Short mmCIF file of C-alpha atoms in Angstrom, two decimals:
data_model
loop_
_atom_site.label_atom_id
_atom_site.label_comp_id
_atom_site.label_asym_id
_atom_site.label_seq_id
_atom_site.Cartn_x
_atom_site.Cartn_y
_atom_site.Cartn_z
CA MET A 142 1.73 9.88 1.19
CA GLY A 143 2.33 13.32 -0.33
CA GLU A 144 0.35 15.88 -2.34
CA GLY A 145 2.18 15.88 -5.65
CA GLY A 146 4.66 18.67 -5.04
CA THR A 147 8.30 18.65 -6.03
CA PRO A 148 10.67 19.79 -3.29
CA ALA A 149 13.92 18.12 -4.28
CA GLY A 150 16.96 20.35 -4.09
CA GLY A 151 18.17 22.06 -7.24
CA ARG A 152 16.54 22.10 -10.66
CA THR A 153 14.68 18.95 -11.58
CA ARG A 154 15.16 17.54 -15.06
CA LEU A 155 12.46 15.44 -16.66
CA ASP A 156 13.23 11.74 -16.13
CA THR A 157 10.56 9.34 -17.29
CA SER A 158 12.56 6.26 -16.25
CA VAL A 159 11.92 6.83 -12.54
CA ALA A 160 8.52 7.28 -10.90
CA HIS A 161 8.00 10.81 -9.64
CA ASN A 162 5.63 11.90 -6.91
CA ALA A 163 3.78 14.62 -8.86
CA ARG A 164 2.95 12.15 -11.62
CA VAL A 165 2.16 9.21 -9.30
CA TRP A 166 -0.14 11.43 -7.26
CA ASN A 167 -1.86 12.41 -10.50
CA TYR A 168 -2.29 8.70 -11.26
CA TRP A 169 -3.80 8.02 -7.82
CA ILE A 170 -6.47 10.70 -8.24
CA GLY A 171 -7.39 9.43 -11.70
CA GLY A 172 -5.41 11.88 -13.85
CA LYS A 173 -3.72 11.17 -17.16
CA ASP A 174 -0.50 13.16 -16.76
CA ASN A 175 1.71 10.21 -15.86
CA TYR A 176 3.88 7.54 -17.43
CA GLU A 177 4.02 3.76 -17.32
CA VAL A 178 6.69 3.79 -14.62
CA ASP A 179 4.48 6.02 -12.46
CA GLN A 180 1.54 3.67 -12.95
CA GLN A 181 3.67 0.64 -12.06
CA VAL A 182 5.08 2.11 -8.86
CA GLY A 183 1.80 3.78 -7.95
CA GLY A 184 -0.06 0.53 -8.48
CA HIS A 185 2.43 -1.39 -6.35
CA VAL A 186 2.18 1.14 -3.52
CA ALA A 187 -1.60 1.02 -3.72
CA GLY A 188 -1.42 -2.76 -3.50
CA MET A 189 0.72 -2.54 -0.36
CA PHE A 190 -1.32 0.29 1.13
CA PRO A 191 -4.80 0.53 -0.43
CA LEU A 192 -5.65 3.62 1.62
CA ILE A 193 -3.29 5.70 -0.51
CA ARG A 194 -5.98 6.44 -3.10
CA ASP A 195 -8.34 7.53 -0.32
CA ILE A 196 -5.58 9.77 1.07
CA ALA A 197 -5.03 11.36 -2.34
CA ARG A 198 -8.71 12.12 -2.77
CA ALA A 199 -9.16 13.28 0.84
CA ASP A 200 -6.19 15.65 0.55
CA ARG A 201 -7.70 17.17 -2.60
CA TRP A 202 -11.10 17.60 -0.96
CA PHE A 203 -9.43 19.18 2.07
CA LEU A 204 -7.83 21.75 -0.23
CA GLY A 205 -11.22 22.65 -1.64
CA ARG A 206 -12.88 23.02 1.76
CA ALA A 207 -9.98 25.01 3.22
CA VAL A 208 -9.70 27.48 0.33
CA ARG A 209 -13.47 27.95 0.19
CA TYR A 210 -13.65 28.52 3.95
CA LEU A 211 -10.81 31.04 3.92
CA ALA A 212 -12.20 32.95 0.95
CA GLU A 213 -15.83 32.95 2.04
CA GLU A 214 -15.66 33.18 5.82
CA ARG A 215 -12.35 34.90 6.49
CA GLY A 216 -12.15 37.14 3.44
CA MET A 217 -8.77 35.78 2.36
CA ARG A 218 -7.76 37.15 -1.02
CA GLN A 219 -4.13 35.97 -1.33
CA PHE A 220 -2.87 32.38 -1.51
CA LEU A 221 0.69 31.06 -1.73
CA ASP A 222 0.40 27.40 -2.77
CA VAL A 223 3.77 25.71 -2.20
CA GLY A 224 4.23 22.33 -3.90
CA THR A 225 1.11 22.58 -6.03
CA GLY A 226 1.72 19.45 -8.11
CA LEU A 227 0.06 18.84 -11.46
CA PRO A 228 -3.05 20.92 -12.15
CA THR A 229 -6.35 19.09 -11.90
CA ALA A 230 -9.98 20.05 -11.32
CA ASP A 231 -10.73 22.77 -8.75
CA ASN A 232 -7.27 24.16 -8.25
CA THR A 233 -6.67 26.80 -5.58
CA HIS A 234 -7.14 29.78 -7.89
CA GLU A 235 -10.37 28.40 -9.36
CA ILE A 236 -11.96 27.94 -5.94
CA ALA A 237 -10.74 31.26 -4.54
CA GLN A 238 -11.64 33.30 -7.64
CA ARG A 239 -15.07 31.67 -7.81
CA VAL A 240 -15.72 33.27 -4.42
CA ALA A 241 -13.79 36.50 -5.06
CA PRO A 242 -12.62 37.17 -8.63
CA ASP A 243 -9.98 39.61 -7.37
CA SER A 244 -8.11 36.87 -5.46
CA ARG A 245 -4.38 36.59 -6.12
CA ILE A 246 -2.70 33.17 -6.20
CA VAL A 247 0.93 32.14 -6.59
CA TYR A 248 1.75 28.49 -7.22
CA VAL A 249 5.20 27.11 -6.38
CA ASP A 250 6.81 23.92 -7.68
CA ASN A 251 10.03 22.92 -9.41
CA ASP A 252 9.13 19.96 -11.60
CA PRO A 253 9.40 20.59 -15.37
CA ILE A 254 6.15 18.77 -16.21
CA VAL A 255 4.30 20.69 -13.50
CA LEU A 256 5.81 23.92 -14.81
CA ALA A 257 4.71 23.25 -18.38
CA HIS A 258 1.16 22.30 -17.36
CA ALA A 259 0.84 25.15 -14.91
CA ARG A 260 1.79 27.81 -17.43
CA THR A 261 -0.79 26.41 -19.84
CA LEU A 262 -3.66 25.67 -17.48
CA LEU A 263 -3.41 27.92 -14.45
CA THR A 264 -5.05 31.01 -15.87
CA GLY A 265 -7.33 33.01 -13.65
CA THR A 266 -9.71 35.93 -13.76
CA ALA A 267 -8.92 39.31 -15.25
CA GLU A 268 -9.76 40.96 -11.91
CA GLY A 269 -7.28 38.86 -9.95
CA ALA A 270 -3.88 37.34 -10.59
CA THR A 271 -2.59 33.80 -11.01
CA ASP A 272 1.12 33.17 -11.24
CA TYR A 273 3.48 30.21 -11.15
CA ILE A 274 7.04 30.36 -9.86
CA ASP A 275 9.71 27.74 -10.33
CA ALA A 276 11.21 27.44 -6.84
CA ASP A 277 12.19 24.92 -4.18
CA VAL A 278 10.57 24.47 -0.76
CA HIS A 279 14.08 24.19 0.70
CA ASP A 280 14.68 27.83 -0.30
CA PRO A 281 11.88 29.83 1.37
CA ALA A 282 13.70 33.13 0.83
CA ALA A 283 13.58 32.64 -2.94
CA ILE A 284 9.90 31.67 -2.78
CA LEU A 285 9.02 34.80 -0.84
CA GLU A 286 11.09 37.06 -3.05
CA ARG A 287 9.55 35.78 -6.27
CA ALA A 288 6.02 35.63 -4.86
CA SER A 289 6.25 39.27 -3.80
CA GLY A 290 5.88 40.25 -7.44
CA THR A 291 2.26 39.09 -7.30
CA LEU A 292 1.33 39.04 -3.61
CA ASP A 293 1.28 41.96 -1.19
CA PHE A 294 2.98 40.76 1.99
CA ASP A 295 1.55 43.70 3.90
CA ARG A 296 -1.86 41.99 3.61
CA PRO A 297 -2.84 38.54 4.92
CA VAL A 298 -1.73 35.52 2.89
CA ALA A 299 -2.91 31.92 3.12
CA VAL A 300 0.23 29.78 2.92
CA MET A 301 -0.72 26.36 1.51
CA MET A 302 1.64 23.49 2.30
CA LEU A 303 -0.33 20.41 1.38
CA GLY A 304 1.69 17.21 1.34
CA ILE A 305 4.98 19.01 0.83
CA LEU A 306 6.86 18.98 4.14
CA ASN A 307 6.89 15.17 4.08
CA PHE A 308 9.60 15.55 1.43
CA VAL A 309 11.77 17.58 3.80
CA LEU A 310 13.24 14.63 5.66
CA ASP A 311 14.93 16.56 8.46
CA HIS A 312 12.29 17.63 10.97
CA ASP A 313 14.17 20.67 12.23
CA ALA A 314 14.72 21.84 8.66
CA ALA A 315 11.01 21.45 7.91
CA ARG A 316 10.07 23.49 10.99
CA THR A 317 12.55 26.18 10.00
CA ILE A 318 10.99 26.46 6.54
CA VAL A 319 7.55 27.01 8.05
CA ARG A 320 8.86 29.55 10.58
CA GLU A 321 10.72 31.54 7.91
CA VAL A 322 7.72 31.73 5.60
CA MET A 323 5.23 32.59 8.33
CA ALA A 324 7.58 35.23 9.75
CA GLU A 325 7.26 37.20 6.51
CA VAL A 326 3.46 37.30 6.35
CA PRO A 327 1.38 39.65 8.53
CA SER A 328 -1.08 39.02 11.33
CA GLY A 329 -4.25 37.41 10.02
CA SER A 330 -2.34 35.19 7.59
CA CYS A 331 -3.02 31.46 7.69
CA LEU A 332 -1.05 28.23 7.42
CA VAL A 333 -2.92 25.44 5.62
CA LEU A 334 -1.10 22.14 5.96
CA THR A 335 -1.52 18.42 5.40
CA HIS A 336 1.03 15.74 6.21
CA PRO A 337 1.08 11.91 6.25
CA THR A 338 1.37 10.20 9.60
CA HIS A 339 2.38 6.80 10.91
CA ASP A 340 0.10 7.16 13.96
CA PRO A 341 -1.73 3.82 14.37
CA GLU A 342 -4.95 5.42 15.67
CA VAL A 343 -5.64 6.74 12.16
CA GLY A 344 -4.29 3.68 10.34
CA GLY A 345 -0.88 5.12 9.63
CA GLU A 346 1.27 2.10 10.41
CA GLY A 347 0.70 0.79 6.87
CA GLN A 348 2.50 3.84 5.48
CA ILE A 349 5.85 2.68 6.83
CA PRO A 350 6.50 -0.29 4.47
CA ALA A 351 4.86 1.55 1.57
CA MET A 352 7.14 4.54 2.06
CA LYS A 353 10.16 2.24 2.30
CA PHE A 354 9.24 0.78 -1.09
CA TRP A 355 8.70 4.27 -2.47
CA ASN A 356 12.07 5.51 -1.28
CA GLU A 357 13.77 2.56 -2.98
CA ASN A 358 11.91 2.90 -6.28
CA ALA A 359 10.80 6.49 -6.80
CA THR A 360 11.69 10.10 -6.19
CA PRO A 361 11.81 12.27 -4.15
CA PRO A 362 12.18 10.39 -0.84
CA ILE A 363 9.38 10.81 1.67
CA THR A 364 8.73 10.51 5.40
CA ALA A 365 5.72 10.31 7.70
CA ARG A 366 5.57 12.05 11.08
CA SER A 367 3.64 11.66 14.28
CA GLY A 368 0.73 13.92 15.12
CA THR A 369 2.89 15.55 17.78
CA GLU A 370 5.61 16.32 15.24
CA ILE A 371 3.09 17.68 12.74
CA ALA A 372 1.44 19.83 15.41
CA ALA A 373 4.83 21.48 16.00
CA PHE A 374 4.60 23.12 12.57
CA PHE A 375 1.82 25.27 14.02
CA ASP A 376 3.79 26.56 17.01
CA GLY A 377 3.02 30.24 17.56
CA LEU A 378 -0.17 30.05 15.48
CA ASP A 379 -3.80 29.69 16.55
CA LEU A 380 -5.36 26.49 15.26
CA LEU A 381 -8.88 26.87 13.93
CA GLU A 382 -11.55 24.34 14.85
CA PRO A 383 -11.49 21.36 14.66
CA GLY A 384 -7.71 21.54 15.11
CA LEU A 385 -5.33 18.90 13.77
CA VAL A 386 -7.42 15.99 12.49
CA SER A 387 -7.52 13.48 9.68
CA CYS A 388 -7.78 15.74 6.64
CA SER A 389 -10.86 13.81 5.50
CA ARG A 390 -12.68 15.02 8.63
CA TRP A 391 -11.64 18.69 8.61
CA ARG A 392 -14.89 20.70 8.41
CA ALA A 393 -16.44 17.87 6.44
CA GLY A 394 -19.96 18.75 7.57
CA ASP A 395 -22.45 15.94 7.21
CA ASP A 396 -20.21 14.03 4.83
CA VAL A 397 -19.27 10.66 6.26
CA ALA A 398 -15.66 10.33 5.18
CA ALA A 399 -13.30 7.52 6.09
CA VAL A 400 -10.49 8.49 8.43
CA VAL A 401 -7.20 8.61 6.53
CA PRO A 402 -3.65 8.74 7.96
CA GLN A 403 -3.04 12.25 6.65
CA TYR A 404 -3.48 15.05 9.16
CA GLY A 405 -4.76 18.43 8.13
CA ALA A 406 -5.26 21.76 9.86
CA VAL A 407 -5.61 25.48 9.31
CA ALA A 408 -4.09 28.01 11.73
CA VAL A 409 -4.07 31.80 11.92
CA LYS A 410 -1.10 34.00 12.71
CA PRO A 411 -2.08 36.20 15.68
#
């Protein structure tokens, strides 16, 4: 459904009585940074929609392939990871700095548990920089302003929006967020995006009742979009091969991965 980010408006206070996406996502990928309520809701959603665990894993593998490709083949050295979620194995900075130790990464989220874990665990190389900013996807101007302390917006930046825009329920508002962020990065920058879909050709119809249950029992509320709607986020950008596909199949090589109803793509700003 969503990558584990926290886009809800305003500051988020820790509430362990209600399931929260960052912690439930952590539960789905086998992490331990979650509570009983997250396990209960996450387990119920997985019972309604068993593909959700495959989506969670596929989204994580997509992140790894995308960051590695951008660092190795396109020489990307700056990454702005919006809605990072709880740290786990092979985070963006670890992959990028493994390729190029001088890579600079800024993580963005606004959940207090994510913040605490990030400040403890997201430490990078001495040659590069790894920073975490407490900001909201609904406020791209604040994200850009704070990220500018670590990133040089005169040089290309890979903007990572994995499973985050599905928490921006208004489609026009979500498109505006992408446009405003990409307007402030130079030519050669990239948009890396995943998003859940209800398209039946990739098995997405099962997301609809599962998301309804989620929205009634957890936070923040979530939505799926069609492939056409998701493709609109890339307007004005040049999609890299293989274009917008199930994130499990994006540059997967010889790996035979199941198709999941979560689209993924990488595009370059001309």
